[in-house]
Short mmCIF file of C-alpha atoms in Angstrom, two decimals:
data_model
loop_
_atom_site.label_atom_id
_atom_site.label_comp_id
_atom_site.label_asym_id
_atom_site.label_seq_id
_atom_site.Cartn_x
_atom_site.Cartn_y
_atom_site.Cartn_z
CA MET A 1 0.00 0.00 0.00
CA MET A 2 1.42 3.37 -1.01
CA THR A 3 1.12 6.70 0.73
CA ALA A 4 0.64 9.85 -1.30
CA ARG A 5 3.21 12.59 -0.88
CA ALA A 6 2.67 16.31 -1.29
CA GLN A 7 3.90 16.90 -4.84
CA GLY A 8 1.84 19.87 -5.89
CA VAL A 9 -1.64 20.02 -7.36
CA GLY A 10 -2.22 20.82 -10.99
CA PHE A 11 -2.16 19.44 -14.49
CA ARG A 12 1.64 19.63 -14.75
CA SER A 13 2.32 17.82 -11.49
CA GLU A 14 3.23 14.14 -11.31
CA ARG A 15 -0.38 13.26 -10.60
CA GLY A 16 -1.73 15.69 -13.19
CA PRO A 17 -2.70 13.00 -15.73
CA ILE A 18 -4.76 11.20 -13.07
CA LEU A 19 -6.46 14.48 -12.12
CA ILE A 20 -7.32 15.12 -15.78
CA ALA A 21 -8.72 11.59 -16.07
CA LEU A 22 -10.83 12.13 -12.94
CA MET A 23 -12.12 15.44 -14.31
CA LEU A 24 -13.01 13.77 -17.61
CA SER A 25 -14.82 11.01 -15.73
CA THR A 26 -16.70 13.53 -13.62
CA GLY A 27 -17.50 15.50 -16.77
CA LEU A 28 -19.35 12.51 -18.20
CA VAL A 29 -21.88 12.65 -15.37
CA ALA A 30 -21.91 16.45 -15.10
CA ILE A 31 -22.65 17.13 -18.77
CA ASP A 32 -25.22 14.35 -18.93
CA SER A 33 -27.14 15.92 -16.05
CA THR A 34 -27.77 19.10 -18.08
CA ILE A 35 -27.61 18.18 -21.76
CA VAL A 36 -30.64 15.87 -21.98
CA ALA A 37 -33.29 18.32 -20.75
CA THR A 38 -32.82 20.73 -23.66
CA ALA A 39 -33.27 17.94 -26.20
CA VAL A 40 -36.51 16.47 -24.82
CA PRO A 41 -38.80 18.17 -27.41
CA SER A 42 -36.69 16.79 -30.27
CA ILE A 43 -36.60 13.33 -28.72
CA VAL A 44 -40.37 13.25 -28.26
CA ARG A 45 -40.96 14.39 -31.84
CA ASP A 46 -38.79 11.56 -33.13
CA VAL A 47 -39.61 8.54 -30.95
CA GLY A 48 -42.85 9.69 -29.26
CA GLY A 49 -43.79 8.91 -25.68
CA PHE A 50 -44.42 12.43 -24.34
CA SER A 51 -46.22 11.12 -21.24
CA SER A 52 -43.24 8.91 -20.40
CA PHE A 53 -40.35 11.33 -20.96
CA PRO A 54 -39.93 12.18 -17.21
CA TRP A 55 -38.67 8.61 -16.85
CA LEU A 56 -35.63 9.61 -18.89
CA PHE A 57 -34.50 11.38 -15.74
CA SER A 58 -36.10 9.19 -13.08
CA ALA A 59 -34.66 5.94 -14.47
CA TYR A 60 -31.19 7.45 -14.62
CA LEU A 61 -31.30 8.94 -11.11
CA LEU A 62 -32.82 5.80 -9.64
CA ALA A 63 -30.18 3.49 -11.10
CA GLN A 64 -27.40 5.86 -10.07
CA ALA A 65 -28.61 6.29 -6.50
CA VAL A 66 -29.18 2.62 -5.65
CA SER A 67 -25.84 1.48 -7.09
CA VAL A 68 -23.59 4.03 -5.34
CA PRO A 69 -23.29 2.21 -1.96
CA ILE A 70 -22.62 -1.10 -3.72
CA TYR A 71 -19.83 0.32 -5.86
CA GLY A 72 -18.34 2.02 -2.81
CA LYS A 73 -18.04 -1.26 -0.93
CA LEU A 74 -16.70 -3.11 -3.97
CA SER A 75 -14.01 -0.44 -4.46
CA ASP A 76 -12.82 -1.06 -0.90
CA MET A 77 -12.66 -4.79 -1.59
CA THR A 78 -11.11 -4.94 -5.07
CA GLY A 79 -9.55 -1.49 -5.56
CA ARG A 80 -10.77 1.68 -7.23
CA LYS A 81 -9.43 1.09 -10.74
CA PRO A 82 -11.56 -1.90 -11.80
CA ILE A 83 -14.71 -0.30 -10.41
CA ILE A 84 -14.32 3.08 -12.10
CA LEU A 85 -13.38 1.39 -15.38
CA THR A 86 -16.48 -0.78 -15.07
CA GLY A 87 -18.55 2.35 -14.50
CA ILE A 88 -17.05 4.10 -17.53
CA GLY A 89 -17.69 0.97 -19.60
CA LEU A 90 -21.35 0.81 -18.56
CA PHE A 91 -21.77 4.53 -19.22
CA LEU A 92 -20.18 4.09 -22.65
CA LEU A 93 -22.43 1.16 -23.52
CA GLY A 94 -25.51 2.98 -22.25
CA SER A 95 -24.62 6.09 -24.26
CA VAL A 96 -24.18 4.13 -27.50
CA LEU A 97 -27.46 2.30 -26.98
CA CYS A 98 -29.25 5.58 -26.16
CA GLY A 99 -27.97 6.96 -29.45
CA LEU A 100 -29.46 3.93 -31.24
CA ALA A 101 -32.75 3.87 -29.30
CA TRP A 102 -35.84 3.21 -31.43
CA SER A 103 -38.58 4.05 -28.92
CA MET A 104 -39.14 5.85 -25.64
CA PRO A 105 -39.23 2.59 -23.58
CA SER A 106 -35.89 1.48 -25.07
CA LEU A 107 -34.38 4.92 -24.45
CA ILE A 108 -35.55 4.84 -20.82
CA ALA A 109 -34.00 1.37 -20.34
CA PHE A 110 -30.68 2.50 -21.80
CA ARG A 111 -30.75 5.64 -19.63
CA ALA A 112 -30.98 3.32 -16.61
CA LEU A 113 -27.85 1.56 -17.88
CA GLN A 114 -26.13 4.95 -18.07
CA GLY A 115 -27.21 5.57 -14.50
CA LEU A 116 -25.60 2.33 -13.35
CA GLY A 117 -22.35 3.55 -14.88
CA ALA A 118 -22.65 6.98 -13.29
CA GLY A 119 -23.20 5.31 -9.91
CA ALA A 120 -19.61 4.05 -10.07
CA VAL A 121 -17.90 6.93 -11.87
CA LEU A 122 -18.77 9.82 -9.59
CA PRO A 123 -18.12 8.44 -6.08
CA VAL A 124 -15.05 6.42 -7.06
CA SER A 125 -13.53 9.48 -8.76
CA VAL A 126 -13.86 11.41 -5.50
CA THR A 127 -12.51 8.43 -3.55
CA ILE A 128 -9.42 8.20 -5.78
CA ALA A 129 -8.79 11.90 -5.19
CA GLY A 130 -8.96 11.18 -1.47
CA ASP A 131 -6.45 8.36 -1.90
CA ILE A 132 -3.73 10.10 -3.88
CA TYR A 133 -3.82 13.63 -2.43
CA THR A 134 -2.85 14.74 1.05
CA LEU A 135 -5.31 16.31 3.44
CA GLN A 136 -3.87 19.74 2.68
CA GLU A 137 -4.32 19.21 -1.07
CA ARG A 138 -7.79 17.71 -1.18
CA ALA A 139 -9.79 20.93 -0.98
CA LYS A 140 -7.96 22.36 -3.97
CA VAL A 141 -8.54 19.13 -5.87
CA GLN A 142 -12.23 19.31 -4.99
CA GLY A 143 -12.16 22.77 -6.54
CA TYR A 144 -10.86 21.26 -9.79
CA LEU A 145 -13.58 18.63 -9.75
CA ALA A 146 -16.27 21.17 -8.85
CA SER A 147 -15.14 23.39 -11.74
CA VAL A 148 -16.19 20.57 -14.06
CA TRP A 149 -19.76 21.05 -12.89
CA ALA A 150 -19.51 24.80 -13.42
CA VAL A 151 -18.34 24.37 -17.01
CA SER A 152 -20.91 21.64 -17.65
CA SER A 153 -23.75 23.89 -16.45
CA VAL A 154 -23.02 26.09 -19.47
CA VAL A 155 -21.68 23.58 -21.99
CA GLY A 156 -24.41 20.97 -21.40
CA PRO A 157 -27.48 23.08 -22.26
CA SER A 158 -25.60 24.73 -25.14
CA LEU A 159 -24.64 21.41 -26.73
CA GLY A 160 -28.15 20.06 -26.18
CA GLY A 161 -29.62 23.12 -27.88
CA ILE A 162 -27.22 22.84 -30.82
CA PHE A 163 -27.89 19.15 -31.39
CA SER A 164 -31.65 19.74 -31.13
CA ALA A 165 -31.54 22.67 -33.56
CA LEU A 166 -29.64 20.52 -36.06
CA GLY A 167 -32.17 17.71 -35.67
CA ILE A 168 -29.57 15.21 -34.40
CA TRP A 169 -30.58 14.70 -30.77
CA ARG A 170 -28.80 11.31 -30.75
CA GLY A 171 -25.57 13.28 -30.73
CA ILE A 172 -26.14 14.28 -27.09
CA PHE A 173 -25.46 10.66 -26.15
CA LEU A 174 -22.85 9.79 -28.77
CA VAL A 175 -20.69 12.76 -27.70
CA ASN A 176 -19.95 10.71 -24.58
CA VAL A 177 -18.15 8.03 -26.59
CA PRO A 178 -14.81 9.83 -27.15
CA LEU A 179 -14.89 11.21 -23.58
CA CYS A 180 -15.40 7.71 -22.15
CA LEU A 181 -12.62 6.24 -24.28
CA LEU A 182 -10.20 9.03 -23.38
CA ALA A 183 -10.96 8.89 -19.64
CA GLY A 184 -10.67 5.09 -19.58
CA TRP A 185 -7.40 5.11 -21.56
CA MET A 186 -5.83 7.71 -19.25
CA LEU A 187 -6.85 5.82 -16.12
CA VAL A 188 -5.46 2.56 -17.50
CA ARG A 189 -2.16 4.23 -18.26
CA THR A 190 -1.71 6.49 -15.23
CA LEU A 191 -3.54 5.00 -12.24
CA HIS A 192 -1.54 2.24 -10.58
CA GLU A 193 -2.80 0.50 -7.46
CA ASP A 194 -1.16 -1.74 -4.92
CA VAL A 195 -4.13 -3.55 -3.41
CA GLU A 196 -3.66 -6.32 -0.89
CA ARG A 197 -5.30 -9.32 -2.47
CA ALA A 198 -7.49 -11.21 -0.05
CA LYS A 199 -10.44 -13.51 -0.30
CA HIS A 200 -13.66 -11.59 0.18
CA LYS A 201 -17.17 -12.80 0.75
CA VAL A 202 -19.40 -10.58 -1.34
CA ASP A 203 -22.68 -9.71 0.34
CA PHE A 204 -24.93 -10.51 -2.63
CA ALA A 205 -28.09 -10.81 -0.53
CA GLY A 206 -27.48 -7.43 1.06
CA ALA A 207 -26.74 -5.83 -2.32
CA VAL A 208 -29.98 -7.12 -3.85
CA LEU A 209 -32.10 -6.14 -0.86
CA LEU A 210 -30.48 -2.70 -0.63
CA ALA A 211 -30.99 -2.01 -4.35
CA GLY A 212 -34.57 -3.26 -4.23
CA SER A 213 -35.60 -1.39 -1.09
CA LEU A 214 -33.97 1.90 -1.98
CA GLY A 215 -35.13 1.60 -5.57
CA LEU A 216 -38.77 1.33 -4.48
CA LEU A 217 -38.52 4.05 -1.82
CA ILE A 218 -36.83 6.50 -4.21
CA LEU A 219 -39.29 5.56 -6.94
CA GLY A 220 -42.17 6.33 -4.59
CA ALA A 221 -40.60 9.69 -3.70
CA LEU A 222 -39.92 10.63 -7.32
CA GLN A 223 -43.30 9.60 -8.73
CA GLY A 224 -45.58 10.34 -5.78
CA GLY A 225 -47.89 13.22 -6.65
CA GLN A 226 -46.70 13.02 -10.26
CA ALA A 227 -47.39 9.65 -11.88
CA TRP A 228 -49.84 8.69 -9.13
CA ALA A 229 -51.48 10.22 -6.07
CA TRP A 230 -49.71 9.93 -2.72
CA ASN A 231 -52.64 8.05 -1.17
CA SER A 232 -53.22 5.75 -4.15
CA PRO A 233 -52.91 1.95 -3.74
CA ILE A 234 -49.81 1.84 -5.97
CA SER A 235 -48.09 4.56 -3.94
CA ILE A 236 -48.85 2.85 -0.64
CA GLY A 237 -47.78 -0.50 -2.08
CA VAL A 238 -44.45 0.83 -3.38
CA PHE A 239 -43.54 2.36 -0.02
CA ALA A 240 -44.75 -0.67 1.93
CA VAL A 241 -42.74 -3.20 -0.10
CA GLY A 242 -39.72 -0.89 -0.02
CA ALA A 243 -39.96 -0.66 3.77
CA VAL A 244 -40.24 -4.44 4.14
CA LEU A 245 -37.18 -4.99 1.94
CA LEU A 246 -35.29 -2.36 3.95
CA VAL A 247 -36.03 -4.18 7.20
CA ALA A 248 -34.92 -7.45 5.58
CA PHE A 249 -31.71 -5.74 4.46
CA LEU A 250 -30.95 -4.54 8.00
CA LEU A 251 -31.47 -8.06 9.36
CA VAL A 252 -29.23 -9.61 6.70
CA GLU A 253 -26.49 -7.03 7.32
CA ARG A 254 -26.29 -7.98 10.99
CA ARG A 255 -25.05 -11.45 9.97
CA ALA A 256 -23.04 -10.59 6.85
CA ALA A 257 -19.29 -11.12 7.07
CA GLU A 258 -18.58 -8.06 4.90
CA PRO A 259 -21.78 -6.01 4.81
CA ILE A 260 -22.42 -3.67 1.91
CA LEU A 261 -23.35 -0.87 4.32
CA PRO A 262 -21.58 -1.46 7.65
CA SER A 263 -23.27 -0.25 10.83
CA TRP A 264 -20.26 1.89 11.76
CA VAL A 265 -21.16 4.28 8.93
CA VAL A 266 -24.04 5.65 10.99
CA SER A 267 -22.79 4.83 14.50
CA ARG A 268 -19.74 7.12 14.37
CA ARG A 269 -20.73 10.68 15.20
CA LEU A 270 -18.60 12.41 12.57
CA LEU A 271 -19.77 10.12 9.77
CA ALA A 272 -23.42 10.32 10.79
CA ALA A 273 -23.34 14.12 10.98
CA THR A 274 -21.56 14.57 7.64
CA THR A 275 -24.01 12.17 6.01
CA LEU A 276 -26.91 14.30 7.24
CA VAL A 277 -25.15 17.42 5.94
CA SER A 278 -24.85 15.80 2.51
CA PHE A 279 -28.56 14.96 2.64
CA GLY A 280 -29.31 18.63 3.27
CA VAL A 281 -27.01 19.77 0.46
CA GLY A 282 -28.89 17.52 -1.96
CA SER A 283 -32.24 18.94 -0.86
CA VAL A 284 -31.16 22.56 -1.24
CA MET A 285 -29.53 21.93 -4.62
CA ILE A 286 -32.57 20.22 -6.11
CA GLY A 287 -34.87 22.96 -4.83
CA LEU A 288 -32.97 25.60 -6.77
CA THR A 289 -32.05 23.61 -9.88
CA SER A 290 -35.63 22.40 -10.32
CA TYR A 291 -37.52 25.64 -9.72
CA VAL A 292 -35.31 28.64 -10.54
CA PRO A 293 -35.65 28.13 -14.33
CA THR A 294 -39.40 27.52 -14.02
CA TYR A 295 -39.72 30.62 -11.86
CA LEU A 296 -37.91 32.92 -14.30
CA GLU A 297 -39.50 31.48 -17.43
CA GLY A 298 -43.01 31.46 -15.96
CA ALA A 299 -42.90 34.78 -14.10
CA LEU A 300 -40.75 36.92 -16.40
CA TYR A 301 -41.04 34.93 -19.63
CA SER A 302 -37.25 34.71 -19.67
CA SER A 303 -35.70 32.50 -22.33
CA PRO A 304 -34.43 29.07 -21.24
CA LEU A 305 -30.89 30.31 -21.91
CA VAL A 306 -31.26 33.30 -19.57
CA ALA A 307 -32.88 31.13 -16.89
CA GLY A 308 -30.12 28.54 -17.26
CA LEU A 309 -27.38 31.16 -16.95
CA ALA A 310 -28.99 32.56 -13.80
CA LEU A 311 -28.95 29.08 -12.31
CA ALA A 312 -25.37 28.57 -13.50
CA ALA A 313 -24.32 31.16 -10.92
CA LEU A 314 -24.99 28.46 -8.32
CA THR A 315 -22.40 26.12 -9.84
CA LEU A 316 -19.97 28.96 -10.39
CA GLY A 317 -19.95 29.96 -6.74
CA TRP A 318 -19.40 26.39 -5.53
CA PRO A 319 -15.96 25.71 -7.10
CA LEU A 320 -14.72 29.17 -6.20
CA SER A 321 -15.25 28.59 -2.49
CA ALA A 322 -14.43 24.86 -2.62
CA SER A 323 -10.96 25.62 -3.97
CA GLN A 324 -10.32 27.91 -0.98
CA ALA A 325 -11.92 25.70 1.68
CA GLY A 326 -8.60 24.11 2.62
CA LYS A 327 -7.24 27.42 3.85
CA PHE A 328 -10.17 27.58 6.27
CA TYR A 329 -10.41 24.04 7.62
CA LEU A 330 -6.65 23.68 8.06
CA ARG A 331 -6.72 26.77 10.28
CA ILE A 332 -10.07 26.67 12.09
CA GLY A 333 -11.21 23.07 11.63
CA PHE A 334 -13.86 21.28 9.60
CA LYS A 335 -16.86 22.16 11.74
CA SER A 336 -16.18 25.90 11.90
CA THR A 337 -15.64 26.01 8.14
CA ALA A 338 -18.87 24.12 7.53
CA LEU A 339 -20.73 26.52 9.85
CA ILE A 340 -19.49 29.48 7.83
CA GLY A 341 -20.58 27.72 4.65
CA ILE A 342 -24.10 26.89 5.82
CA ALA A 343 -24.50 30.42 7.21
CA ILE A 344 -23.68 31.88 3.79
CA SER A 345 -26.04 29.45 2.05
CA VAL A 346 -28.88 30.23 4.45
CA ALA A 347 -28.30 33.95 3.85
CA GLY A 348 -28.62 33.39 0.09
CA LEU A 349 -31.76 31.28 0.54
CA LEU A 350 -33.24 33.95 2.82
CA ILE A 351 -32.68 36.64 0.18
CA LEU A 352 -34.21 34.36 -2.43
CA SER A 353 -37.29 33.73 -0.28
CA LEU A 354 -37.83 37.35 0.72
CA THR A 355 -37.54 38.68 -2.84
CA ALA A 356 -39.45 35.90 -4.61
CA SER A 357 -42.57 38.07 -4.88
CA SER A 358 -40.63 40.55 -7.06
CA PRO A 359 -38.98 38.51 -9.83
CA ASN A 360 -35.63 39.85 -10.97
CA VAL A 361 -33.09 37.90 -13.02
CA ALA A 362 -30.02 39.67 -11.62
CA LEU A 363 -31.16 39.24 -8.01
CA ILE A 364 -31.91 35.55 -8.57
CA ALA A 365 -28.46 35.03 -10.09
CA ILE A 366 -26.78 36.83 -7.16
CA SER A 367 -28.76 34.77 -4.64
CA CYS A 368 -27.83 31.52 -6.41
CA PHE A 369 -24.18 32.60 -6.47
CA VAL A 370 -24.24 33.26 -2.71
CA VAL A 371 -25.87 29.89 -2.04
CA GLY A 372 -23.22 28.23 -4.21
CA LEU A 373 -20.42 29.96 -2.31
CA GLY A 374 -21.82 28.62 0.93
CA LEU A 375 -22.31 25.09 -0.37
CA GLY A 376 -18.67 24.97 -1.51
CA LEU A 377 -17.54 25.75 2.03
CA LEU A 378 -20.03 23.23 3.40
CA ALA A 379 -19.87 20.18 1.15
CA THR A 380 -16.11 20.11 0.64
CA PRO A 381 -14.88 20.17 4.27
CA THR A 382 -17.55 17.75 5.47
CA LEU A 383 -16.69 15.22 2.75
CA ILE A 384 -12.96 15.56 3.39
CA ALA A 385 -13.52 15.28 7.15
CA ALA A 386 -15.37 12.00 6.58
CA GLN A 387 -12.68 10.67 4.23
CA SER A 388 -9.85 11.70 6.56
CA SER A 389 -11.37 9.92 9.54
CA VAL A 390 -11.02 6.43 8.04
CA PRO A 391 -8.23 4.29 6.54
CA TRP A 392 -8.05 3.32 2.86
CA HIS A 393 -10.13 0.15 3.13
CA GLU A 394 -13.11 2.11 4.50
CA ARG A 395 -12.82 5.25 2.37
CA GLY A 396 -14.87 3.92 -0.55
CA VAL A 397 -17.85 3.12 1.67
CA VAL A 398 -17.61 6.48 3.44
CA THR A 399 -17.40 8.48 0.20
CA SER A 400 -20.22 6.58 -1.49
CA THR A 401 -22.44 6.88 1.59
CA ASN A 402 -21.89 10.64 1.62
CA MET A 403 -22.79 10.96 -2.05
CA PHE A 404 -25.67 8.52 -1.72
CA ALA A 405 -27.12 10.70 1.04
CA ARG A 406 -26.99 13.65 -1.36
CA SER A 407 -28.93 11.62 -3.94
CA ILE A 408 -31.53 10.66 -1.35
CA GLY A 409 -31.82 14.29 -0.28
CA SER A 410 -32.43 15.27 -3.89
CA ALA A 411 -35.03 12.53 -4.41
CA LEU A 412 -36.97 13.42 -1.27
CA GLY A 413 -36.52 17.10 -2.04
CA VAL A 414 -38.15 16.61 -5.44
CA ALA A 415 -41.09 14.94 -3.73
CA VAL A 416 -41.53 17.55 -0.99
CA PHE A 417 -40.98 20.59 -3.19
CA GLY A 418 -43.21 19.11 -5.88
CA ALA A 419 -46.00 18.58 -3.36
CA VAL A 420 -45.65 22.18 -2.14
CA ALA A 421 -45.74 23.62 -5.66
CA ASN A 422 -48.54 21.35 -6.89
CA ALA A 423 -50.73 22.28 -3.93
CA ILE A 424 -50.54 25.94 -5.01
CA TYR A 425 -50.95 25.20 -8.71
CA GLY A 426 -53.94 22.97 -7.96
CA GLY A 427 -55.67 25.72 -6.01
CA SER A 428 -55.32 28.27 -8.79
CA SER A 429 -57.52 28.55 -11.86
CA GLY A 430 -54.56 29.71 -13.94
CA GLY A 431 -52.32 26.80 -12.99
CA ASP A 432 -48.71 26.83 -14.11
CA THR A 433 -49.46 29.25 -16.97
CA ASP A 434 -50.40 32.11 -14.66
CA PRO A 435 -47.34 34.24 -13.74
CA ALA A 436 -48.77 35.15 -10.33
CA THR A 437 -49.32 31.49 -9.50
CA VAL A 438 -45.82 30.61 -10.68
CA VAL A 439 -44.41 33.30 -8.37
CA ALA A 440 -46.44 32.02 -5.43
CA ALA A 441 -45.51 28.37 -6.01
CA SER A 442 -41.83 29.12 -6.57
CA GLY A 443 -41.73 31.36 -3.51
CA ALA A 444 -43.15 28.52 -1.42
CA VAL A 445 -40.49 26.15 -2.77
CA PHE A 446 -37.72 28.65 -2.00
CA LEU A 447 -39.08 28.95 1.54
CA ALA A 448 -39.07 25.16 1.85
CA ALA A 449 -35.46 25.13 0.63
CA LEU A 450 -34.65 27.69 3.34
CA VAL A 451 -36.16 25.35 5.93
CA ALA A 452 -33.98 22.53 4.57
CA GLY A 453 -30.97 24.83 4.95
CA LEU A 454 -31.87 25.63 8.55
CA LEU A 455 -32.25 21.93 9.34
CA THR A 456 -28.80 21.36 7.85
CA VAL A 457 -27.45 23.84 10.42
CA ALA A 458 -28.45 21.34 13.10
CA ALA A 459 -26.52 18.58 11.31
CA VAL A 460 -23.39 20.76 11.17
CA LEU A 461 -23.73 21.60 14.87
CA ALA A 462 -23.82 17.86 15.59
CA MET A 463 -20.35 17.40 14.09
CA PRO A 464 -17.55 16.92 16.63
CA ALA A 465 -15.27 19.95 16.73
CA VAL A 466 -11.90 18.63 15.61
CA LYS A 467 -8.92 20.11 13.83
CA ALA A 468 -7.98 18.78 10.43
CA ASP A 469 -5.01 16.81 11.77
CA ASP A 470 -7.22 15.12 14.37
CA ALA A 471 -10.12 14.10 12.12
CA GLY A 472 -9.55 10.42 12.72
CA LYS A 473 -9.80 10.84 16.50
CA ALA A 474 -13.34 12.24 16.33
CA ASP A 475 -14.91 8.85 16.86
CA GLY A 476 -12.15 7.13 18.67
CA GLN A 477 -10.68 5.76 15.42
CA PRO A 478 -6.97 5.62 14.63
CA VAL A 479 -5.78 8.54 12.56
CA PRO A 480 -4.54 7.43 9.13
CA SER A 481 -1.61 9.17 7.52
CA SER A 482 -2.48 12.44 5.85
CA ALA A 483 -3.39 10.75 2.59
CA GLU A 484 -2.99 7.06 3.13
CA GLY A 485 -3.93 5.30 -0.05
CA SER A 486 -3.26 2.56 -2.50
CA ALA A 487 -2.99 4.57 -5.68
CA THR A 488 -0.41 6.82 -7.14
#
């Protein structure tokens, strides 16, 4: 097992090729999250299935979310390299098949395959960064990775619009092919692991039960109030079966030799608190990304491009603060840095809520930028604190759990915010075509996002107050070396 040394961070450093490969891998998921939405009208015109197109997003998110914890555990057992290459391979295959899809059902199925690939690519990329960079370097590296999302927030919609205008919507999926091949080739050439080979007993029963239970629960949250009523028999049935499978999973995990989701993930105070923080980050993010464009387009009749650029301020603020987070947590600790971050985010959400009744593009963009600044100082130190508190063989599970919590927060956020908005739309004769109703519904969602931010404050306060060098002592665990890892 090799320990990373401080060698500088950047493209020209010794680890620069790996960083570029990780950014390319992250870019696959980041661009895909924004490029598809702009092409939906073209897709529907070609293959039909207008009533089913929301499943293009739900199938992808569902497959991604339920597979993240499984990939995280497997990466701790077999190493990061085979898992991330598997994820890139699945994403490549899914992209090619999406480009060849002949109907909406086939496209939805292939989008799920893409989601299974994304479930490995994103968390394992972050885990590799945690392996090969020292504690002092990780925040800056997170800034590099976060910048990918900032660029993708502009590039994705632009590419989607171009492909749609040219009548070649299949190109939005096929553009992934060269990116996948390049990222995979660079990882094969540059990422070298020294993994202790040992016989492992894979927890297949736990993996199946976890995927099934979470799949049904997330499905119920995503589709409740949309595809079916919350109190409908199918809704109740989905949640009931999901809950039963979840209980069965917990019972199986108690006896498993190497459980997919070990109990220590939620029993250690630092890990439990940072997981809750990630849940809150996911909720706040989905509240803004889902409703800011609708708010501006419906209230001010702004073009999708203007609305998208206003929202892009959110993902511009994040990498700016994330790249500087290390200077804060190395001096004042993880918890204090996270408190500053959540305070800034809450301030931005408060401005957004108070001014929602008077739509203004510039003010919305500024508010989103402020929220993004805060989230960069919140998400980065809490993730790094969690990674730094465990040795290499637990880091994959910890990272994937943190990112899985963000996915769950987004899924439940969609359900809660959707219920809030739909209640207002349903009580108005104008519905979602009436600007006043759009303002009222969006304002209610922004207020709900503010509540989610305030609840996240409680999660940050629950974190143990430790300095960066003592992160591993927070739960009575041995402190690993500053960047103990198996990759270089």
